[in-house]
Coordinates of C-alpha atoms in Angstrom, one line a residue:
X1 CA -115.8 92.0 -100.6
X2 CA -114.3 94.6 -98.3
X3 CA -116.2 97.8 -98.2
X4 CA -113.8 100.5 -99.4
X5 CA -113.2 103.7 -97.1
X6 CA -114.2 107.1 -98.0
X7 CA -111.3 108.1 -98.6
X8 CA -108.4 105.5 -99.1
X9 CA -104.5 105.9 -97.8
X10 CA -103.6 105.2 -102.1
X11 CA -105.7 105.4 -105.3
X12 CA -104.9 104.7 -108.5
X13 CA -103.7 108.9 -110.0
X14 CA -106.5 110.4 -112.2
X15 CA -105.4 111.2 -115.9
X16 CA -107.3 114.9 -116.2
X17 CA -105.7 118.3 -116.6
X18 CA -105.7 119.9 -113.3
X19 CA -107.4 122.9 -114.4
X20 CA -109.0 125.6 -111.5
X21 CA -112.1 126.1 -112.1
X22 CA -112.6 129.9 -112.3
X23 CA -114.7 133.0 -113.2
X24 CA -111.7 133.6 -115.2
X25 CA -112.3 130.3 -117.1
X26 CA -116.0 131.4 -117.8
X27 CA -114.6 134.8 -119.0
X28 CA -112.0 133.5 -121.5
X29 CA -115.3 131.1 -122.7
X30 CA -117.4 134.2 -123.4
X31 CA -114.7 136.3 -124.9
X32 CA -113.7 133.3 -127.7
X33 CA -117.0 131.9 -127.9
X34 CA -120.3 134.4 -127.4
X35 CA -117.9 137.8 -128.4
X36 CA -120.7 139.0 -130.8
X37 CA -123.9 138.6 -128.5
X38 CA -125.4 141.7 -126.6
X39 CA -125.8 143.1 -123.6
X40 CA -128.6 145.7 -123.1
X41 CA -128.3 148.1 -120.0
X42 CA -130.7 150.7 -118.9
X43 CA -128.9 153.5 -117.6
X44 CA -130.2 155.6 -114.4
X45 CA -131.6 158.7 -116.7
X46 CA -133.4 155.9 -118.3
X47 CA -131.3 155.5 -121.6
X48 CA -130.5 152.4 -123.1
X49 CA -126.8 151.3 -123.5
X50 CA -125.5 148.5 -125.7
X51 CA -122.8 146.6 -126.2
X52 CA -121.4 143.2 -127.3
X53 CA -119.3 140.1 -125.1
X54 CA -116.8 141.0 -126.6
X55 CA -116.3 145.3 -125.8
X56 CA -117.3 144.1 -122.3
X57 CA -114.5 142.1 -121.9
X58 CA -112.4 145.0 -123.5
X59 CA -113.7 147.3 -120.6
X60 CA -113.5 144.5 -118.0
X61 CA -109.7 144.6 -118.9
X62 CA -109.9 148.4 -118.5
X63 CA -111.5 147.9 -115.1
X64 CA -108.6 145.7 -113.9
X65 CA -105.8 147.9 -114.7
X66 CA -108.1 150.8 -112.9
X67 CA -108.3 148.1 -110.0
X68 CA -104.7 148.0 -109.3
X69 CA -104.1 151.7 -110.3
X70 CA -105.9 151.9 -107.3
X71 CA -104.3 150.1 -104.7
X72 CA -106.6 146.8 -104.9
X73 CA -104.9 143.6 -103.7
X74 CA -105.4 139.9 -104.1
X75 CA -107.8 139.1 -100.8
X76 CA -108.9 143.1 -100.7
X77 CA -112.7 143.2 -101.0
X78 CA -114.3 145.7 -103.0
X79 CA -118.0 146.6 -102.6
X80 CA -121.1 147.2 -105.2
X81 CA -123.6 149.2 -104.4
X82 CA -125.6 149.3 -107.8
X83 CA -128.2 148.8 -109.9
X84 CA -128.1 145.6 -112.6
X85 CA -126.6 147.5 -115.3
X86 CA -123.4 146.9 -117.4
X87 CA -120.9 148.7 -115.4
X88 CA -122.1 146.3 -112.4
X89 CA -121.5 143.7 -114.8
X90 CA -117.7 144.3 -115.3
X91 CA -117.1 144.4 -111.9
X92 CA -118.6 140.7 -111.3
X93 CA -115.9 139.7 -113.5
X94 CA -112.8 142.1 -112.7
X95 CA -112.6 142.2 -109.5
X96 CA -112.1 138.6 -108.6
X97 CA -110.4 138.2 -111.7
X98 CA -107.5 140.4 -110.1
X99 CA -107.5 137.9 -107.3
X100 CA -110.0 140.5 -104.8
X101 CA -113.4 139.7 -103.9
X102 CA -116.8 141.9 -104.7
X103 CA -118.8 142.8 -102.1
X104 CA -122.3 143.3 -103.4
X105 CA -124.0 145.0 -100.8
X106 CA -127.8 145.4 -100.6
X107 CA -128.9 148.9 -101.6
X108 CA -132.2 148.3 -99.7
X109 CA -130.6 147.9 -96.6
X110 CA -131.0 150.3 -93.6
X111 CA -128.1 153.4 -93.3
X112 CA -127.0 151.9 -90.2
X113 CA -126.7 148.1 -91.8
X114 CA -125.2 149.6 -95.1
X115 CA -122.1 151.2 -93.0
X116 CA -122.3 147.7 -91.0
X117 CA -121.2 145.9 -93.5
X118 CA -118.9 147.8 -95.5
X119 CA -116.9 148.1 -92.0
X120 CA -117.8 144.0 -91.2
X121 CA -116.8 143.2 -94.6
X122 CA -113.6 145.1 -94.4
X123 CA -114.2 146.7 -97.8
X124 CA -111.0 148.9 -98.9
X125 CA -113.0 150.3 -102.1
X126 CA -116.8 151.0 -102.8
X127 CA -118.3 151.2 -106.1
X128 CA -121.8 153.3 -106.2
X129 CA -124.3 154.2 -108.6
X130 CA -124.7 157.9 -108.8
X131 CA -128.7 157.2 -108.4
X132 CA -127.9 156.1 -105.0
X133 CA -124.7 157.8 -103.7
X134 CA -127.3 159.9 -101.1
X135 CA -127.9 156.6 -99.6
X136 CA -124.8 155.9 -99.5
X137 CA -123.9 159.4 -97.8
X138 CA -126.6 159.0 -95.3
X139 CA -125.3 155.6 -94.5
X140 CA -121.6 156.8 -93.7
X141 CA -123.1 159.4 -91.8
X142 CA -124.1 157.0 -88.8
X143 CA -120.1 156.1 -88.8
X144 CA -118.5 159.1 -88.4
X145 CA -115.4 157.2 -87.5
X146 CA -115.0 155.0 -90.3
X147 CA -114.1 156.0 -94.0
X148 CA -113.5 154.4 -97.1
X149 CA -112.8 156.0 -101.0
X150 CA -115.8 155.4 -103.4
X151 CA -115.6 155.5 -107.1
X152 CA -119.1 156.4 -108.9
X153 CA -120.9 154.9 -111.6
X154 CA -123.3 157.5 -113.8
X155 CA -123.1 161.3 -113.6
X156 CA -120.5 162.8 -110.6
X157 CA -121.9 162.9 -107.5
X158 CA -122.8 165.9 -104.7
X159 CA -123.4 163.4 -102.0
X160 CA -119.9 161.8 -102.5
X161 CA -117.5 164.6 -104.1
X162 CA -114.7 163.2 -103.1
X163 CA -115.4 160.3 -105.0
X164 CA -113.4 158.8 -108.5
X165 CA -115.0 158.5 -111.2
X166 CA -115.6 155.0 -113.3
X167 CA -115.4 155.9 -116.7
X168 CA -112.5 158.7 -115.8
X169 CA -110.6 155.4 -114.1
X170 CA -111.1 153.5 -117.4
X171 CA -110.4 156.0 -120.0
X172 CA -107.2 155.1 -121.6
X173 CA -106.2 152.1 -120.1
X174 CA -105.8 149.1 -121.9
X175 CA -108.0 146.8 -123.0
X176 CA -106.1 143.7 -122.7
X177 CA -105.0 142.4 -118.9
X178 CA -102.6 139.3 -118.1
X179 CA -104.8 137.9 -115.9
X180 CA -103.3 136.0 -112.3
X181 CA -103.9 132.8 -112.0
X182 CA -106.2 132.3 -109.2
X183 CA -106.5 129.5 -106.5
X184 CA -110.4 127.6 -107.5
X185 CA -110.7 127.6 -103.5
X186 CA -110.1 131.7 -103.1
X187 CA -113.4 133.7 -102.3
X188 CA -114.6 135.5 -105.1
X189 CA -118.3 137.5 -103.7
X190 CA -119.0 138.2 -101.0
X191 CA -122.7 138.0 -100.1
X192 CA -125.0 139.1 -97.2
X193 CA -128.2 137.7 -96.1
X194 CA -131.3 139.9 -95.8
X195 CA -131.6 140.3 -91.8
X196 CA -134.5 138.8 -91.1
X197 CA -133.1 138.0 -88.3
X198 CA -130.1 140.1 -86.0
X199 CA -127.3 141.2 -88.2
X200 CA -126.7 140.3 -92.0
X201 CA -124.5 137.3 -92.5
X202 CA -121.8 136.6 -94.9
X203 CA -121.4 134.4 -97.2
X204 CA -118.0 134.3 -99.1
X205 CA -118.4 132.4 -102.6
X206 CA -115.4 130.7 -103.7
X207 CA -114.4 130.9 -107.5
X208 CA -114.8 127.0 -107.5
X209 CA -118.6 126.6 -106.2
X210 CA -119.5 130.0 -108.5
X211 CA -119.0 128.3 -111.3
X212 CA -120.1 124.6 -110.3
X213 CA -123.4 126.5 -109.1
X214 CA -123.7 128.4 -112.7
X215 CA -123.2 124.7 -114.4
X216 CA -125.5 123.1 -112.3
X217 CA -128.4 126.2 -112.2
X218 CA -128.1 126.2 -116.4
X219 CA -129.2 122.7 -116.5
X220 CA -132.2 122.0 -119.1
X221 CA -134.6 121.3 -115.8
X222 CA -132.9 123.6 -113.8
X223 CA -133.0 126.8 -115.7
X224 CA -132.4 125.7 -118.8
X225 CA -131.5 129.0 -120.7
X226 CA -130.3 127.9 -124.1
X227 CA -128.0 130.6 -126.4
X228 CA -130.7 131.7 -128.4
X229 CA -132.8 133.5 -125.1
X230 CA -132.4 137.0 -124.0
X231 CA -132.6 136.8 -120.2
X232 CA -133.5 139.6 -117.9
X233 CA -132.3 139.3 -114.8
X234 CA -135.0 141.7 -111.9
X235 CA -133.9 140.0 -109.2
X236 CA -131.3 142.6 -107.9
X237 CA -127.6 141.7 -108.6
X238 CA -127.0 142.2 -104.3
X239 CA -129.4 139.5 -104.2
X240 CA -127.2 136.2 -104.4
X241 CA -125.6 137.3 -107.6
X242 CA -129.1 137.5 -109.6
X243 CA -129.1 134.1 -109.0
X244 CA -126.3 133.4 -110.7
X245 CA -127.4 134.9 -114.3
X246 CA -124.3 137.3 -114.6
X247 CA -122.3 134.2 -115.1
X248 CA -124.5 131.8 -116.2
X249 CA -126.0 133.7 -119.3
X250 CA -122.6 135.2 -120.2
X251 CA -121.2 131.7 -120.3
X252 CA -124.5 130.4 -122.5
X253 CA -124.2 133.3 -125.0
X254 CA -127.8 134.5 -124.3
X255 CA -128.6 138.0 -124.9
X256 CA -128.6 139.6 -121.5
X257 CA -130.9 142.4 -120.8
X258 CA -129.9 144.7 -117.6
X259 CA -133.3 146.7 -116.0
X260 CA -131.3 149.3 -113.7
X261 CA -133.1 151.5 -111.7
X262 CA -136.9 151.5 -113.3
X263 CA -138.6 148.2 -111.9
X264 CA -141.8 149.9 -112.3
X265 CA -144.0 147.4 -114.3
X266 CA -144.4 149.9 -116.8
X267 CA -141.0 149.8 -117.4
X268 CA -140.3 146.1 -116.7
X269 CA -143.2 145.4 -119.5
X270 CA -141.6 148.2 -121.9
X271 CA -138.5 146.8 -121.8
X272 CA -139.2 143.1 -122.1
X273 CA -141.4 144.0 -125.4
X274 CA -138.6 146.3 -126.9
X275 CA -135.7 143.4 -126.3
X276 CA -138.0 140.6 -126.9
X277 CA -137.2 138.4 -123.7
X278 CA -137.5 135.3 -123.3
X279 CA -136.8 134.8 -119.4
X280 CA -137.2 136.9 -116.7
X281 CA -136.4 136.0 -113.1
X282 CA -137.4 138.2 -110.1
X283 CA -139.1 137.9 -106.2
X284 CA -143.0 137.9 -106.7
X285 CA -143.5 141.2 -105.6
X286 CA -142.5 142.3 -108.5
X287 CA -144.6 139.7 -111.0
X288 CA -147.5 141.0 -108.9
X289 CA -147.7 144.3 -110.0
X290 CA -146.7 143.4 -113.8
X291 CA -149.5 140.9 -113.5
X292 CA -151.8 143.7 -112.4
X293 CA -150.8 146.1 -115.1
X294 CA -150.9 143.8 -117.6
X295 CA -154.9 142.7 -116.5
X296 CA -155.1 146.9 -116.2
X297 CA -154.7 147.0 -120.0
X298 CA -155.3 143.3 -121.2
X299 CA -151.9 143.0 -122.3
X300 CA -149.7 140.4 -123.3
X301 CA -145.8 139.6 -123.7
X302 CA -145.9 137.5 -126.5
X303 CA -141.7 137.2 -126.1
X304 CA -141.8 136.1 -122.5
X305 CA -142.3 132.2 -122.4
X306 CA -140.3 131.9 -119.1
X307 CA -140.7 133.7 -115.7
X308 CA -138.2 132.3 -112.1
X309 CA -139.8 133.2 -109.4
X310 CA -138.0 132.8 -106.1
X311 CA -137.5 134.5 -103.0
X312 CA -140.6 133.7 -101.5
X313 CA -143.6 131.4 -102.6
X314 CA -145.0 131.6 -105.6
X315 CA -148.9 132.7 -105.2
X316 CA -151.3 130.0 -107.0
X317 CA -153.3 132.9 -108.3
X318 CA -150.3 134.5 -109.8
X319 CA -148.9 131.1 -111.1
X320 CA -152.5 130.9 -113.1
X321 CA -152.6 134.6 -114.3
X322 CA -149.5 134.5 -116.2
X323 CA -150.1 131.2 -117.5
X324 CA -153.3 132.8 -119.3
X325 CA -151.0 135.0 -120.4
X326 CA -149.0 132.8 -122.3
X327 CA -146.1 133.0 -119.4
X328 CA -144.7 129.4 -117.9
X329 CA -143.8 130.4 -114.2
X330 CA -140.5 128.0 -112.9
X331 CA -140.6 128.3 -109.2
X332 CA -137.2 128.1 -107.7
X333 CA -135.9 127.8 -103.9
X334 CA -132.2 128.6 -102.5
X335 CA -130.6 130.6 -100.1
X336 CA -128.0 132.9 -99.8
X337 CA -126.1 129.9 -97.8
X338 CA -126.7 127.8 -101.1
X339 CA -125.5 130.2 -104.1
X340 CA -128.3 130.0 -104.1
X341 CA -130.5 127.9 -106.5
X342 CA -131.0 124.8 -104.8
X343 CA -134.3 123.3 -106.0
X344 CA -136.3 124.6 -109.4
X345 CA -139.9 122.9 -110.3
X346 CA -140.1 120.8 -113.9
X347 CA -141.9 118.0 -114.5
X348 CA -140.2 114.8 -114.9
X349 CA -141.4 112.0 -117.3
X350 CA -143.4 110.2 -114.8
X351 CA -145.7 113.1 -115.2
X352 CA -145.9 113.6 -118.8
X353 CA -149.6 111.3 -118.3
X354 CA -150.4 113.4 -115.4
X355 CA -153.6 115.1 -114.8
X356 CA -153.2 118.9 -115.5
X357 CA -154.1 119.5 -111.8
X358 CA -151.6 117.3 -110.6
X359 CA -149.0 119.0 -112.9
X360 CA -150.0 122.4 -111.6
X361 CA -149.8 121.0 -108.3
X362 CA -145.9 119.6 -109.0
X363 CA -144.8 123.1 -110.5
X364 CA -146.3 124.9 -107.7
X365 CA -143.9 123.0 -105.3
X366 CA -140.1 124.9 -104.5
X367 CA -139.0 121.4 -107.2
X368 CA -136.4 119.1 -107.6
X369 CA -133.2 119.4 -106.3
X370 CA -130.3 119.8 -108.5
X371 CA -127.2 117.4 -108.5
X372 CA -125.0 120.0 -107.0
X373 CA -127.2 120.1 -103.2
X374 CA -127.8 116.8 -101.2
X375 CA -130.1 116.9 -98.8
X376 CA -131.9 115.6 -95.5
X377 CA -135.1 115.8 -93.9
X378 CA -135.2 115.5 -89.9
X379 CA -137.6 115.0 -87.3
X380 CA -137.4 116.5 -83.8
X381 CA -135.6 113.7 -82.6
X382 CA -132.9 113.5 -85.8
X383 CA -134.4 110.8 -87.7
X384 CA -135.4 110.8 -91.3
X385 CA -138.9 111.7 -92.4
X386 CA -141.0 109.1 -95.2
X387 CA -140.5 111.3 -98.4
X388 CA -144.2 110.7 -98.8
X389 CA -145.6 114.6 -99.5
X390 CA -147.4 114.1 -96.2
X391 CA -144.7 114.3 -93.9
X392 CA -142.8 117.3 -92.9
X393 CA -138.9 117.6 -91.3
X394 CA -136.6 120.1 -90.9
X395 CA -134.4 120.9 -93.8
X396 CA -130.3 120.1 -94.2
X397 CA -128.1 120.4 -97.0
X398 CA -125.0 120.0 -98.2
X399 CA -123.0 120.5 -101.4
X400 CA -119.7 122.0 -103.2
X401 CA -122.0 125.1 -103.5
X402 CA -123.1 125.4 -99.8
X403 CA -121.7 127.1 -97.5
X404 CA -119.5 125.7 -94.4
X405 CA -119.7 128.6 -92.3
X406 CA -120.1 132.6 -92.0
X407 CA -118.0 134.9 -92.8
X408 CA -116.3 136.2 -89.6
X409 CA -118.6 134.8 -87.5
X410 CA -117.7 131.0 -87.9
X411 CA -119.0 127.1 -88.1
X412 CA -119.6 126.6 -84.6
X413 CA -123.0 127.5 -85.0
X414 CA -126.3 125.0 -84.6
X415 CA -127.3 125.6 -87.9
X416 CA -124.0 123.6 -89.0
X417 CA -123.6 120.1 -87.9
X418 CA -122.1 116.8 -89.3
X419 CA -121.0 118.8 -92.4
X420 CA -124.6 119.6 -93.2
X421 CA -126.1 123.1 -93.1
X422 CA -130.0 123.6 -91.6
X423 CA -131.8 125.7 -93.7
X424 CA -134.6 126.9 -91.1
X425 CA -137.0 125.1 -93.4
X426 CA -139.8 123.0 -92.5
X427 CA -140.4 120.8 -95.8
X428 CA -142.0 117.4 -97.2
X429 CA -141.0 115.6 -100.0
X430 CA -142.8 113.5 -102.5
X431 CA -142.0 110.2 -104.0
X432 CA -141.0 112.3 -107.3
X433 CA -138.4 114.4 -105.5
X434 CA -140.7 117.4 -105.4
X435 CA -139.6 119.7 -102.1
X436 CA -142.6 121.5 -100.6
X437 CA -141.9 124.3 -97.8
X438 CA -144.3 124.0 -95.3
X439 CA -142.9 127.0 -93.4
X440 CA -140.2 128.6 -92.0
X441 CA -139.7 126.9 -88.8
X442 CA -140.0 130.3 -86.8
X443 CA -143.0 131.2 -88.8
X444 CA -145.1 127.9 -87.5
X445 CA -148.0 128.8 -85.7
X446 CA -148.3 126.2 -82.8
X447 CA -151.9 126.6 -81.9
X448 CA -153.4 124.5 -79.2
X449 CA -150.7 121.9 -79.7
X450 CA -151.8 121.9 -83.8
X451 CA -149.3 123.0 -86.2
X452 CA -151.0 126.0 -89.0
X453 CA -148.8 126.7 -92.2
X454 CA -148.2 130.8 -92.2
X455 CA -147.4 129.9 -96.1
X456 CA -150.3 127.6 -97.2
X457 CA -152.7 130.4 -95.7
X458 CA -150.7 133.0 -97.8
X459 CA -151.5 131.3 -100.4
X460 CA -154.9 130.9 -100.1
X461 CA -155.9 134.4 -99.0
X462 CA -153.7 135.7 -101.5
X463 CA -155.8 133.9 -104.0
X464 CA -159.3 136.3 -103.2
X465 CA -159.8 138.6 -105.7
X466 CA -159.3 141.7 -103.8
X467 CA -156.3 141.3 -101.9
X468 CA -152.6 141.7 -103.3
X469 CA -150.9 140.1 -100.7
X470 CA -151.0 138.7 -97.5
X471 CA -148.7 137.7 -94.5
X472 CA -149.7 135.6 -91.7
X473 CA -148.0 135.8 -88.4
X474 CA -148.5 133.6 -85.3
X475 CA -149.2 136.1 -81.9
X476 CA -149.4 135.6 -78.4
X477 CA -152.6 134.1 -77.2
X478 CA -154.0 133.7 -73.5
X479 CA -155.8 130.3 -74.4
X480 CA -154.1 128.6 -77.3
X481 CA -150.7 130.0 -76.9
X482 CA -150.7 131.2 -80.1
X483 CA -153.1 132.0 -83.2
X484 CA -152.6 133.4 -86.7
X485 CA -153.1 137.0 -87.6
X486 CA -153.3 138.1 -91.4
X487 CA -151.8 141.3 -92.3
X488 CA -153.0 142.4 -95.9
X489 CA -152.7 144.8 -98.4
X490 CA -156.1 144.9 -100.8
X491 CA -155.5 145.4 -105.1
X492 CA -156.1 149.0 -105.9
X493 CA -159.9 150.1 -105.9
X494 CA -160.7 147.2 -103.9
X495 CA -162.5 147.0 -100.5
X496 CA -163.6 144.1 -98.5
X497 CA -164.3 143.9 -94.8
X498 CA -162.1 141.6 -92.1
X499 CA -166.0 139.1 -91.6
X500 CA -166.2 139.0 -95.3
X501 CA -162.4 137.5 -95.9
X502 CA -162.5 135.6 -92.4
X503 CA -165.8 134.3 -94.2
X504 CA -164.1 133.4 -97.6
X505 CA -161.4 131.8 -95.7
X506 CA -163.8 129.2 -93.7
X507 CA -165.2 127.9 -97.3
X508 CA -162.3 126.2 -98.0
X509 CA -159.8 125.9 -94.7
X510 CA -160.9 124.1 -91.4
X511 CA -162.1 126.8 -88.7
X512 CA -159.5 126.4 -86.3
X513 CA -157.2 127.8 -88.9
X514 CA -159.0 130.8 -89.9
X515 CA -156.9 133.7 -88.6
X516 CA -158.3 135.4 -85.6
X517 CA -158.1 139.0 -87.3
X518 CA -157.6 140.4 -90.4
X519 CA -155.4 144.0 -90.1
X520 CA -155.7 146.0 -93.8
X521 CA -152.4 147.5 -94.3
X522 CA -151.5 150.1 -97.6
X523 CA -148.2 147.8 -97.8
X524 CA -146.5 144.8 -95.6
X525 CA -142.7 145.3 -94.9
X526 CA -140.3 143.6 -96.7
X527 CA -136.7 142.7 -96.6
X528 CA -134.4 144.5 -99.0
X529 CA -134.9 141.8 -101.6
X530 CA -138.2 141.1 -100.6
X531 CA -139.4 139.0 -98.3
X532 CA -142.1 139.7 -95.6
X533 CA -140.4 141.5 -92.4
X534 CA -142.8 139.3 -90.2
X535 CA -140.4 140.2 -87.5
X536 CA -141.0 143.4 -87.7
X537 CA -145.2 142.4 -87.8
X538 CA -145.3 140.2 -84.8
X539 CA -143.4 143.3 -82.6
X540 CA -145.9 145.9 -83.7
X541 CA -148.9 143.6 -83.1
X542 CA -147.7 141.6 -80.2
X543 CA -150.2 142.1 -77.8
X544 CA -153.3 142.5 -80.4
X545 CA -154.8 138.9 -78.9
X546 CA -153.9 139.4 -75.5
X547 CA -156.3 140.9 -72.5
X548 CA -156.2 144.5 -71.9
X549 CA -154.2 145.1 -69.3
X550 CA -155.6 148.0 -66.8
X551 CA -153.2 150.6 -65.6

């Protein structure tokens, strides 16, 4: 038998509807299907505002006619800078309903990046939260040169007077829209990455692998929110589209349950108790201090069965605090590039007779890849690594979901190559499918010619009782090139001294690994959504292991 080509010259003609796939098809879906369920939104004064599917749509109609009122054109790109709240909501769906794309821009970004951006991105419009219009002014400030009209979200503004306002642009308008038909393969977000290196990137998502991802990330072991949950989405809606929970819970009917502005854990715990959620997803910064205020007061959240954490690594210690508090933690792994769930950690079947251990040990992993990414892991020299959890590689993917290149900047890049994408991840796999980052390959310490994990010793340190967190960078070093350096920040009314955790450390790692110093910091940097600025750390401290040099 001949081996058929990849793609042949004739095939037999499919007999489905060609139908785009659209956030316009997951809208019409809401609107006849989950009209009646809620969305809660905390408002930037704190109030809580509630409505159902079915008056958001009304106002997403609204929104559209204020859209074109305005000038907005199919291809224009509009930008979000905004809290998770309802009126961000309408504007996930309205604006690339109209045929534009939304821009959600990181509100944790620097003034200088923020006006980078909106000028890279080539936004005509900007949509702000009144709670964070001064940002906003400050950013425009360092681009004198360049303008754009805002319209605010909340109470008018000082910092932007000039500005429209959202609810004046909506009053009146009507609630029905007749609604372009739009191309699956148009962009629909656009998306930056956090800068943890150079510039942001972007990422334009196409209407096509929005909803493919939101499909594939609603999966029973992927997320697997059902209709009945009320899902809180922490993670920032600038962060990869919440991870996808704008659209995927919408198009679920789950109860959706908007945080805005007060991510204290007070407030996070206050408002999970008083909606009764039943899935929260956020970055573990945030779960950190929950867990903290919840051991503060021996407290429990007796709605919250659920917690996707993502970001960054899970801590084991965190994993096995909320889990005596009656929370199940789902670790998840993506990227910006990626839409960005890629992998989420469930166990399969073949582990239903596992050990508890060696469950925790599976669920601690980044997981399982879902059916939308394939994937490859490479050695140095381009060959495939034994998926035998021993062996690490370097990262590549590929998928309807993933991107194919930047946005502006282009595919001929090293990171893309034979239609696969690098990730910058060093990873193993196990005979189950289970992914395990081993670092990211700029975050390998290479000391002596050995290889230390910056993650695993995270982890571990991040496990003693008195510290929070920890990051672990590799510095210069006159003997072994390099050597690891742990920068930590201690849980409040602890102390412990640098011997003491160096000490701790060398109980349970080999010696060679135990970092050289220990530097106590009130706080380690973080990216706008979260992640450990170790670029920043190995600048400040690059010559803490070196000779002192005379003058």
């Amino acid at each position: 038998m001949k081996t058929m080509d990849a793609k042949l010259a004739f095939a037999m003609p499919g007999t489905m509807m060609d139908v785009d796939l659209t956030i316009g098809m997951i809208f019409e879906h809401i609107l006849r299907n989950n009209a009646e369920r809620e969305v809660v939104s905390r408002n930037d004064d704190g109030s809580i505002f509630r409505y159902t599917y079915g008056d958001f749509g009304k106002r997403v109609a609204q929104l559209a006619h204020a859209l074109v009122e305005l000038g907005v054109k199919p291809g224009d790109r509009v930008a979000s800078f905004a809290w998770n709240n309802h009126r961000h909501l309408e504007l996930y769906y309205a604006v690339p309903m109209i045929g534009a794309v939304l821009h959600t821009t990181n509100i944790r970004l620097f003034p200088e990046q923020v006006a980078w951006v909106f000028e890279h991105a080539g936004d005509t419009l900007a949509f702000v939260d009144t709670s964070v219009a001064p940002a906003v002014a400050k950013a425009m400030a360092t681009r004198p040169d360049f303008s754009i009209p805002f319209v605010t979200m909340g109470a008018r503004s000082t910092e932007l007077p000039d500005a429209y306002d959202y609810e004046t642009l909506l009053a009146g308008k009507p609630t029905t829209f007749d609604w372009p038909q739009i191309d699956e393969r148009s962009a629909a977000i656009l998306c930056y990455t956090s800068a943890t290196t150079g510039d942001p990137k972007g990422v334009a998502f196409t209407h096509r692998s929005t909803v493919l991802h939101a499909f594939a990330a609603g999966t029973v072991d992927a997320l697997g929110i059902g209709q009945a949950d009320t899902v809180m989405p922490v993670v920032p809606m600038f962060h990869v589209n919440a991870w996808g929970t704008p659209y995927l819970a919408p198009m679920i009917g789950a109860k959706l349950v908007m945080p805005g502005p007060k991510l204290d854990p007070a407030s996070i715990i206050e408002l999970v108790d008083a909606e009764r959620v039943t899935m929260s997803l956020g970055v573990p910064t945030v779960w950190l201090a929950v867990r903290d205020e919840l051991e503060k007061r021996d407290g429990y959240l007796p709605s919250l069965k659920n917690l996707v954490i993502g970001g960054s690594a899970c801590p084991p210690s965190l994993f096995d605090d909320l889990k005596r508090r009656g929370i199940q933690t789902i670790h998840a792994w993506g990227m910006t590039e990626m839409s960005p769930i890629g992998t989420t950690s469930r166990l399969t079947s073949s582990l239903s007779d596992a050990t508890p251990d060696e469950q925790r040990r599976k669920l601690l992993t980044q997981g399982r890849f879902t059916a939308l990414v394939a994937w490859k892991l490479l050695d140095e020299a381009g060959n495939e690594v034994p998926h035998d959890g021993k062996t690490p590689g370097d990262l590549w993917v590929r998928g309807a979901a993933v991107t194919a290149s930047y946005y502006r900047v282009g595919s001929d890049l090293p990171c893309f190559a034979d239609g696969y994408f690098h990730t910058g991840d060093v990873c193993t796999v196990d005979e189950f499918g289970y992914m395990q980052i081993v670092d990211r390959s700029k975050d390998l310490v290479k000391s002596g010619g050995e290889w230390i994990s910056s993650v695993d010793l995270e982890n571990m340190l991040m496990g003693h009782p008195a510290i929070r967190e920890a990051a672990v960078i590799g510095l210069p070093h006159e003997k072994w090139v390099e050597r690891p350096v742990a920068v930590i920040a201690l849980r409040d009314g602890q102390a412990v001294e640098e011997s003491a955790v160096q000490a701790w450390l060398a109980e349970r790692i080999a010696k060679w690994m135990v970092p050289d110093r220990v530097i106590f910091v009130e706080a380690i940097p973080r990216t706008g959504v979260g992640k450990f600025l170790k670029r920043d750390l190995r600048k400040q401290y690059e010559s803490l292991l070196l000779p002192a040099t005379t003058p």
